[in-house]
mmCIF file with all atom_site columns, C-alpha atoms in Angstrom:
data_model
loop_
_atom_site.group_PDB
_atom_site.id
_atom_site.type_symbol
_atom_site.label_atom_id
_atom_site.label_alt_id
_atom_site.label_comp_id
_atom_site.label_asym_id
_atom_site.label_entity_id
_atom_site.label_seq_id
_atom_site.pdbx_PDB_ins_code
_atom_site.Cartn_x
_atom_site.Cartn_y
_atom_site.Cartn_z
_atom_site.occupancy
_atom_site.B_iso_or_equiv
_atom_site.pdbx_formal_charge
_atom_site.auth_seq_id
_atom_site.auth_comp_id
_atom_site.auth_asym_id
_atom_site.auth_atom_id
_atom_site.pdbx_PDB_model_num
ATOM 1   C CA . MET A 1 1   ? -0.040  -0.085 -0.031 1.00 31.00 ? 1208 MET A CA 1
ATOM 2   C CA . ILE A 1 2   ? 1.256   3.617  -0.646 1.00 40.00 ? 1209 ILE A CA 1
ATOM 3   C CA . ASP A 1 3   ? 0.829   6.302  1.767  1.00 45.00 ? 1210 ASP A CA 1
ATOM 4   C CA . GLY A 1 4   ? -2.578  7.591  2.004  1.00 50.00 ? 1211 GLY A CA 1
ATOM 5   C CA . SER A 1 5   ? -3.922  5.000  -0.395 1.00 75.00 ? 1212 SER A CA 1
ATOM 6   C CA . LEU A 1 6   ? -6.942  4.252  2.198  1.00 89.00 ? 1213 LEU A CA 1
ATOM 7   C CA . PRO A 1 7   ? -9.704  6.463  2.934  1.00 92.00 ? 1214 PRO A CA 1
ATOM 8   C CA . ARG A 1 8   ? -9.056  9.247  5.503  1.00 93.00 ? 1215 ARG A CA 1
ATOM 9   C CA . LEU A 1 9   ? -10.121 8.609  9.071  1.00 94.00 ? 1216 LEU A CA 1
ATOM 10  C CA . GLU A 1 10  ? -11.570 11.646 10.816 1.00 96.00 ? 1217 GLU A CA 1
ATOM 11  C CA . PHE A 1 11  ? -11.381 11.393 14.516 1.00 95.00 ? 1218 PHE A CA 1
ATOM 12  C CA . TRP A 1 12  ? -13.712 14.004 15.976 1.00 96.00 ? 1219 TRP A CA 1
ATOM 13  C CA . CYS A 1 13  ? -12.655 14.533 19.492 1.00 96.00 ? 1220 CYS A CA 1
ATOM 14  C CA . ASP A 1 14  ? -13.069 16.755 22.631 1.00 97.00 ? 1221 ASP A CA 1
ATOM 15  C CA . LEU A 1 15  ? -9.795  16.542 24.354 1.00 97.00 ? 1222 LEU A CA 1
ATOM 16  C CA . GLN A 1 16  ? -11.391 16.722 27.969 1.00 96.00 ? 1223 GLN A CA 1
ATOM 17  C CA . CYS A 1 17  ? -13.672 13.786 27.107 1.00 94.00 ? 1224 CYS A CA 1
ATOM 18  C CA . PRO A 1 18  ? -13.300 10.469 28.759 1.00 93.00 ? 1225 PRO A CA 1
ATOM 19  C CA . ASP A 1 19  ? -14.947 8.693  26.011 1.00 92.00 ? 1226 ASP A CA 1
ATOM 20  C CA . CYS A 1 20  ? -12.549 10.225 23.648 1.00 93.00 ? 1227 CYS A CA 1
ATOM 21  C CA . ARG A 1 21  ? -9.622  8.795  25.819 1.00 92.00 ? 1228 ARG A CA 1
ATOM 22  C CA . THR A 1 22  ? -11.222 5.214  25.433 1.00 89.00 ? 1229 THR A CA 1
ATOM 23  C CA . ALA A 1 23  ? -11.587 5.723  21.716 1.00 90.00 ? 1230 ALA A CA 1
ATOM 24  C CA . LEU A 1 24  ? -7.925  6.367  21.479 1.00 90.00 ? 1231 LEU A CA 1
ATOM 25  C CA . ASP A 1 25  ? -7.246  2.863  21.948 1.00 89.00 ? 1232 ASP A CA 1
ATOM 26  C CA . ASP A 1 26  ? -9.172  1.940  18.750 1.00 90.00 ? 1233 ASP A CA 1
ATOM 27  C CA . VAL A 1 27  ? -7.289  4.657  16.854 1.00 91.00 ? 1234 VAL A CA 1
ATOM 28  C CA . ARG A 1 28  ? -3.995  3.450  18.164 1.00 91.00 ? 1235 ARG A CA 1
ATOM 29  C CA . ALA A 1 29  ? -4.909  -0.102 16.929 1.00 91.00 ? 1236 ALA A CA 1
ATOM 30  C CA . LEU A 1 30  ? -5.971  1.032  13.504 1.00 92.00 ? 1237 LEU A CA 1
ATOM 31  C CA . ARG A 1 31  ? -2.797  2.896  13.031 1.00 90.00 ? 1238 ARG A CA 1
ATOM 32  C CA . ALA A 1 32  ? -0.693  0.023  14.301 1.00 92.00 ? 1239 ALA A CA 1
ATOM 33  C CA . GLN A 1 33  ? -2.742  -2.227 11.740 1.00 91.00 ? 1240 GLN A CA 1
ATOM 34  C CA . TYR A 1 34  ? -2.539  0.034  8.646  1.00 90.00 ? 1241 TYR A CA 1
ATOM 35  C CA . GLY A 1 35  ? 0.346   2.275  9.410  1.00 89.00 ? 1242 GLY A CA 1
ATOM 36  C CA . GLU A 1 36  ? 0.951   5.313  7.098  1.00 87.00 ? 1243 GLU A CA 1
ATOM 37  C CA . ALA A 1 37  ? -1.419  3.985  4.409  1.00 89.00 ? 1244 ALA A CA 1
ATOM 38  C CA . LEU A 1 38  ? -4.233  5.078  6.851  1.00 91.00 ? 1245 LEU A CA 1
ATOM 39  C CA . PRO A 1 39  ? -4.345  8.901  7.162  1.00 93.00 ? 1246 PRO A CA 1
ATOM 40  C CA . VAL A 1 40  ? -5.803  9.677  10.539 1.00 93.00 ? 1247 VAL A CA 1
ATOM 41  C CA . GLU A 1 41  ? -6.766  13.290 11.324 1.00 95.00 ? 1248 GLU A CA 1
ATOM 42  C CA . VAL A 1 42  ? -7.812  14.749 14.460 1.00 96.00 ? 1249 VAL A CA 1
ATOM 43  C CA . ARG A 1 43  ? -10.969 16.994 14.099 1.00 97.00 ? 1250 ARG A CA 1
ATOM 44  C CA . HIS A 1 44  ? -11.807 19.223 16.939 1.00 97.00 ? 1251 HIS A CA 1
ATOM 45  C CA . PHE A 1 45  ? -15.416 19.266 18.418 1.00 97.00 ? 1252 PHE A CA 1
ATOM 46  C CA . PRO A 1 46  ? -15.118 20.762 21.882 1.00 97.00 ? 1253 PRO A CA 1
ATOM 47  C CA . LEU A 1 47  ? -18.279 20.412 23.950 1.00 95.00 ? 1254 LEU A CA 1
ATOM 48  C CA . GLU A 1 48  ? -19.627 23.141 25.955 1.00 93.00 ? 1255 GLU A CA 1
ATOM 49  C CA . LYS A 1 49  ? -19.820 21.173 28.962 1.00 94.00 ? 1256 LYS A CA 1
ATOM 50  C CA . HIS A 1 50  ? -16.035 20.774 29.133 1.00 95.00 ? 1257 HIS A CA 1
ATOM 51  C CA . LYS A 1 51  ? -14.638 24.067 30.144 1.00 96.00 ? 1258 LYS A CA 1
ATOM 52  C CA . HIS A 1 52  ? -11.139 23.472 29.017 1.00 97.00 ? 1259 HIS A CA 1
ATOM 53  C CA . ALA A 1 53  ? -11.778 21.571 25.704 1.00 97.00 ? 1260 ALA A CA 1
ATOM 54  C CA . TYR A 1 54  ? -11.561 24.535 23.461 1.00 97.00 ? 1261 TYR A CA 1
ATOM 55  C CA . ALA A 1 55  ? -8.322  25.688 24.766 1.00 97.00 ? 1262 ALA A CA 1
ATOM 56  C CA . ALA A 1 56  ? -7.149  22.137 24.656 1.00 98.00 ? 1263 ALA A CA 1
ATOM 57  C CA . ALA A 1 57  ? -8.079  21.965 21.103 1.00 98.00 ? 1264 ALA A CA 1
ATOM 58  C CA . GLU A 1 58  ? -6.194  25.178 20.239 1.00 98.00 ? 1265 GLU A CA 1
ATOM 59  C CA . ALA A 1 59  ? -3.069  23.971 22.026 1.00 98.00 ? 1266 ALA A CA 1
ATOM 60  C CA . ALA A 1 60  ? -3.246  20.698 20.086 1.00 98.00 ? 1267 ALA A CA 1
ATOM 61  C CA . GLU A 1 61  ? -3.387  22.615 16.825 1.00 98.00 ? 1268 GLU A CA 1
ATOM 62  C CA . GLU A 1 62  ? -0.267  24.536 17.876 1.00 98.00 ? 1269 GLU A CA 1
ATOM 63  C CA . ALA A 1 63  ? 1.444   21.255 18.895 1.00 98.00 ? 1270 ALA A CA 1
ATOM 64  C CA . PHE A 1 64  ? 0.460   19.900 15.335 1.00 97.00 ? 1271 PHE A CA 1
ATOM 65  C CA . ALA A 1 65  ? 2.032   22.891 14.116 1.00 98.00 ? 1272 ALA A CA 1
ATOM 66  C CA . GLN A 1 66  ? 5.241   22.036 15.699 1.00 98.00 ? 1273 GLN A CA 1
ATOM 67  C CA . GLY A 1 67  ? 5.176   18.491 14.512 1.00 97.00 ? 1274 GLY A CA 1
ATOM 68  C CA . LEU A 1 68  ? 3.880   17.034 17.906 1.00 98.00 ? 1275 LEU A CA 1
ATOM 69  C CA . GLY A 1 69  ? 0.228   16.840 17.636 1.00 96.00 ? 1276 GLY A CA 1
ATOM 70  C CA . TRP A 1 70  ? -0.312  13.207 18.117 1.00 95.00 ? 1277 TRP A CA 1
ATOM 71  C CA . PRO A 1 71  ? 1.739   12.892 21.151 1.00 97.00 ? 1278 PRO A CA 1
ATOM 72  C CA . PHE A 1 72  ? 0.237   15.971 22.553 1.00 98.00 ? 1279 PHE A CA 1
ATOM 73  C CA . VAL A 1 73  ? -3.364  14.611 21.805 1.00 97.00 ? 1280 VAL A CA 1
ATOM 74  C CA . GLU A 1 74  ? -2.543  11.290 23.505 1.00 96.00 ? 1281 GLU A CA 1
ATOM 75  C CA . ALA A 1 75  ? -0.975  12.884 26.569 1.00 97.00 ? 1282 ALA A CA 1
ATOM 76  C CA . VAL A 1 76  ? -3.839  15.388 27.045 1.00 97.00 ? 1283 VAL A CA 1
ATOM 77  C CA . LEU A 1 77  ? -6.293  12.536 26.636 1.00 97.00 ? 1284 LEU A CA 1
ATOM 78  C CA . ALA A 1 78  ? -4.443  10.558 29.253 1.00 96.00 ? 1285 ALA A CA 1
ATOM 79  C CA . ARG A 1 79  ? -4.891  13.378 31.738 1.00 96.00 ? 1286 ARG A CA 1
ATOM 80  C CA . VAL A 1 80  ? -8.636  14.165 31.166 1.00 94.00 ? 1287 VAL A CA 1
ATOM 81  C CA . GLU A 1 81  ? -9.235  14.615 34.933 1.00 94.00 ? 1288 GLU A CA 1
ATOM 82  C CA . GLU A 1 82  ? -6.217  16.711 35.651 1.00 96.00 ? 1289 GLU A CA 1
ATOM 83  C CA . LEU A 1 83  ? -7.414  19.027 32.721 1.00 95.00 ? 1290 LEU A CA 1
ATOM 84  C CA . ASP A 1 84  ? -10.655 19.360 34.186 1.00 92.00 ? 1291 ASP A CA 1
ATOM 85  C CA . ALA A 1 85  ? -9.080  20.412 37.618 1.00 94.00 ? 1292 ALA A CA 1
ATOM 86  C CA . GLY A 1 86  ? -5.943  22.222 36.258 1.00 95.00 ? 1293 GLY A CA 1
ATOM 87  C CA . GLY A 1 87  ? -6.932  23.807 32.929 1.00 93.00 ? 1294 GLY A CA 1
ATOM 88  C CA . GLN A 1 88  ? -4.476  25.794 30.960 1.00 95.00 ? 1295 GLN A CA 1
ATOM 89  C CA . GLN A 1 89  ? -1.508  24.850 33.283 1.00 96.00 ? 1296 GLN A CA 1
ATOM 90  C CA . VAL A 1 90  ? -2.086  21.249 32.476 1.00 97.00 ? 1297 VAL A CA 1
ATOM 91  C CA . LEU A 1 91  ? -1.901  22.003 28.715 1.00 98.00 ? 1298 LEU A CA 1
ATOM 92  C CA . LEU A 1 92  ? 1.451   23.769 29.191 1.00 98.00 ? 1299 LEU A CA 1
ATOM 93  C CA . GLU A 1 93  ? 2.678   20.924 31.387 1.00 98.00 ? 1300 GLU A CA 1
ATOM 94  C CA . VAL A 1 94  ? 1.840   18.367 28.472 1.00 98.00 ? 1301 VAL A CA 1
ATOM 95  C CA . ALA A 1 95  ? 3.509   20.555 26.049 1.00 98.00 ? 1302 ALA A CA 1
ATOM 96  C CA . ARG A 1 96  ? 6.558   20.694 27.974 1.00 98.00 ? 1303 ARG A CA 1
ATOM 97  C CA . GLU A 1 97  ? 6.556   16.750 28.617 1.00 98.00 ? 1304 GLU A CA 1
ATOM 98  C CA . VAL A 1 98  ? 6.098   16.144 24.753 1.00 98.00 ? 1305 VAL A CA 1
ATOM 99  C CA . GLY A 1 99  ? 8.932   18.475 23.861 1.00 98.00 ? 1306 GLY A CA 1
ATOM 100 C CA . ALA A 1 100 ? 6.969   21.261 22.420 1.00 98.00 ? 1307 ALA A CA 1
ATOM 101 C CA . ASP A 1 101 ? 7.789   25.078 22.661 1.00 98.00 ? 1308 ASP A CA 1
ATOM 102 C CA . VAL A 1 102 ? 5.786   25.898 25.669 1.00 98.00 ? 1309 VAL A CA 1
ATOM 103 C CA . GLU A 1 103 ? 6.185   29.578 25.202 1.00 98.00 ? 1310 GLU A CA 1
ATOM 104 C CA . GLU A 1 104 ? 4.656   29.295 21.648 1.00 97.00 ? 1311 GLU A CA 1
ATOM 105 C CA . VAL A 1 105 ? 1.742   27.160 23.144 1.00 98.00 ? 1312 VAL A CA 1
ATOM 106 C CA . ASP A 1 106 ? 1.069   29.762 25.658 1.00 97.00 ? 1313 ASP A CA 1
ATOM 107 C CA . THR A 1 107 ? 1.308   32.569 23.097 1.00 97.00 ? 1314 THR A CA 1
ATOM 108 C CA . ALA A 1 108 ? -1.049  30.560 20.778 1.00 97.00 ? 1315 ALA A CA 1
ATOM 109 C CA . LEU A 1 109 ? -3.610  30.211 23.549 1.00 97.00 ? 1316 LEU A CA 1
ATOM 110 C CA . ILE A 1 110 ? -3.359  34.007 24.153 1.00 97.00 ? 1317 ILE A CA 1
ATOM 111 C CA . ASP A 1 111 ? -3.378  35.372 20.734 1.00 97.00 ? 1318 ASP A CA 1
ATOM 112 C CA . GLY A 1 112 ? -6.027  32.960 19.431 1.00 96.00 ? 1319 GLY A CA 1
ATOM 113 C CA . ARG A 1 113 ? -3.997  32.040 16.169 1.00 97.00 ? 1320 ARG A CA 1
ATOM 114 C CA . HIS A 1 114 ? -5.752  28.479 16.085 1.00 97.00 ? 1321 HIS A CA 1
ATOM 115 C CA . MET A 1 115 ? -9.337  29.678 16.842 1.00 97.00 ? 1322 MET A CA 1
ATOM 116 C CA . LEU A 1 116 ? -10.216 29.609 13.140 1.00 97.00 ? 1323 LEU A CA 1
ATOM 117 C CA . THR A 1 117 ? -9.346  26.052 12.778 1.00 97.00 ? 1324 THR A CA 1
ATOM 118 C CA . VAL A 1 118 ? -11.061 25.051 15.804 1.00 98.00 ? 1325 VAL A CA 1
ATOM 119 C CA . ASP A 1 119 ? -14.122 27.038 14.978 1.00 98.00 ? 1326 ASP A CA 1
ATOM 120 C CA . SER A 1 120 ? -14.186 25.484 11.346 1.00 98.00 ? 1327 SER A CA 1
ATOM 121 C CA . ASP A 1 121 ? -13.833 21.976 12.749 1.00 97.00 ? 1328 ASP A CA 1
ATOM 122 C CA . GLN A 1 122 ? -16.887 22.738 14.893 1.00 96.00 ? 1329 GLN A CA 1
ATOM 123 C CA . ALA A 1 123 ? -18.916 24.219 12.268 1.00 97.00 ? 1330 ALA A CA 1
ATOM 124 C CA . GLU A 1 124 ? -18.171 21.395 9.777  1.00 97.00 ? 1331 GLU A CA 1
ATOM 125 C CA . GLY A 1 125 ? -18.803 18.806 12.373 1.00 96.00 ? 1332 GLY A CA 1
ATOM 126 C CA . LYS A 1 126 ? -22.330 20.404 13.111 1.00 96.00 ? 1333 LYS A CA 1
ATOM 127 C CA . ALA A 1 127 ? -23.073 20.484 9.352  1.00 96.00 ? 1334 ALA A CA 1
ATOM 128 C CA . ILE A 1 128 ? -22.254 16.754 9.013  1.00 95.00 ? 1335 ILE A CA 1
ATOM 129 C CA . GLY A 1 129 ? -24.328 15.624 11.879 1.00 93.00 ? 1336 GLY A CA 1
ATOM 130 C CA . VAL A 1 130 ? -21.662 15.411 14.671 1.00 93.00 ? 1337 VAL A CA 1
ATOM 131 C CA . LYS A 1 131 ? -23.432 15.616 17.959 1.00 91.00 ? 1338 LYS A CA 1
ATOM 132 C CA . GLY A 1 132 ? -21.087 14.345 20.322 1.00 90.00 ? 1339 GLY A CA 1
ATOM 133 C CA . THR A 1 133 ? -17.684 12.790 20.851 1.00 93.00 ? 1340 THR A CA 1
ATOM 134 C CA . PRO A 1 134 ? -15.911 10.671 19.818 1.00 94.00 ? 1341 PRO A CA 1
ATOM 135 C CA . THR A 1 135 ? -17.424 10.361 16.244 1.00 94.00 ? 1342 THR A CA 1
ATOM 136 C CA . TYR A 1 136 ? -15.469 8.804  13.324 1.00 94.00 ? 1343 TYR A CA 1
ATOM 137 C CA . VAL A 1 137 ? -15.829 9.868  9.633  1.00 95.00 ? 1344 VAL A CA 1
ATOM 138 C CA . ILE A 1 138 ? -14.403 7.369  6.991  1.00 94.00 ? 1345 ILE A CA 1
ATOM 139 C CA . GLY A 1 139 ? -15.353 6.771  3.441  1.00 89.00 ? 1346 GLY A CA 1
ATOM 140 C CA . GLY A 1 140 ? -18.353 9.056  3.719  1.00 88.00 ? 1347 GLY A CA 1
ATOM 141 C CA . LYS A 1 141 ? -19.575 7.108  6.795  1.00 90.00 ? 1348 LYS A CA 1
ATOM 142 C CA . ARG A 1 142 ? -20.304 8.848  10.291 1.00 92.00 ? 1349 ARG A CA 1
ATOM 143 C CA . LEU A 1 143 ? -19.820 6.539  13.165 1.00 89.00 ? 1350 LEU A CA 1
ATOM 144 C CA . ASP A 1 144 ? -21.141 7.909  16.501 1.00 85.00 ? 1351 ASP A CA 1
ATOM 145 C CA . GLY A 1 145 ? -19.078 6.485  19.398 1.00 73.00 ? 1352 GLY A CA 1
ATOM 146 C CA . GLY A 1 146 ? -20.411 8.852  22.136 1.00 64.00 ? 1353 GLY A CA 1
ATOM 147 C CA . GLN A 1 147 ? -23.021 6.361  23.079 1.00 61.00 ? 1354 GLN A CA 1
ATOM 148 C CA . SER A 1 148 ? -20.792 3.100  22.744 1.00 63.00 ? 1355 SER A CA 1
ATOM 149 C CA . GLN A 1 149 ? -17.822 2.264  21.137 1.00 69.00 ? 1356 GLN A CA 1
ATOM 150 C CA . GLU A 1 150 ? -18.585 -1.404 20.875 1.00 73.00 ? 1357 GLU A CA 1
ATOM 151 C CA . GLY A 1 151 ? -18.229 -2.626 17.194 1.00 77.00 ? 1358 GLY A CA 1
ATOM 152 C CA . LEU A 1 152 ? -16.969 0.814  15.754 1.00 82.00 ? 1359 LEU A CA 1
ATOM 153 C CA . ARG A 1 153 ? -13.290 -0.501 15.080 1.00 85.00 ? 1360 ARG A CA 1
ATOM 154 C CA . GLU A 1 154 ? -14.734 -3.543 13.269 1.00 87.00 ? 1361 GLU A CA 1
ATOM 155 C CA . GLU A 1 155 ? -17.026 -1.044 11.239 1.00 88.00 ? 1362 GLU A CA 1
ATOM 156 C CA . ILE A 1 156 ? -14.147 1.052  10.287 1.00 90.00 ? 1363 ILE A CA 1
ATOM 157 C CA . ILE A 1 157 ? -12.067 -1.946 9.313  1.00 89.00 ? 1364 ILE A CA 1
ATOM 158 C CA . ALA A 1 158 ? -15.043 -3.014 7.044  1.00 89.00 ? 1365 ALA A CA 1
ATOM 159 C CA . VAL A 1 159 ? -14.927 0.463  5.190  1.00 88.00 ? 1366 VAL A CA 1
ATOM 160 C CA . ILE A 1 160 ? -11.132 0.238  4.918  1.00 88.00 ? 1367 ILE A CA 1
ATOM 161 C CA . GLU A 1 161 ? -11.173 -3.265 3.522  1.00 87.00 ? 1368 GLU A CA 1
ATOM 162 C CA . ALA A 1 162 ? -14.080 -2.441 0.935  1.00 87.00 ? 1369 ALA A CA 1
ATOM 163 C CA . ALA A 1 163 ? -12.030 0.535  -0.301 1.00 84.00 ? 1370 ALA A CA 1
ATOM 164 C CA . LYS A 1 164 ? -8.995  -2.002 -0.677 1.00 78.00 ? 1371 LYS A CA 1
ATOM 165 C CA . ALA A 1 165 ? -10.754 -4.317 -2.780 1.00 69.00 ? 1372 ALA A CA 1
ATOM 166 C CA . PRO A 1 166 ? -10.521 -3.856 -6.540 1.00 65.00 ? 1373 PRO A CA 1
#
């Protein structure tokens, strides 16, 4: 398989969502199974009930700009409860832990340079029917993991395998 030869998997995520932390196991398994042939993209859908999710999405975008997006996303999701209690300070700690330029992450949160990306993701998510997180979109199919993750990895694999068939 050549890079990107499979349909893109969009992982619609709220970085303060415990269900998204659980969903990360499926995303990791899919990335391990298909490697670079499966493009996986984090799409931001911060929920209003999570007061630090929007800032986390902005910080994640800055981490992606620095080439450390996935390590940042995984580290933040591993610390959902800490983020709830500690807010922006936790985001800066995670940035430091993954090797990001902490001053740039802090500045990005202040100057709002990634707000347009996060707002655009939210608007697109609403337009395609994303109502909660995690939600996956692959091959034009939307899979809602907010209620239950059960069977979603298998459904994603079915879409991928169908795309591979001649």
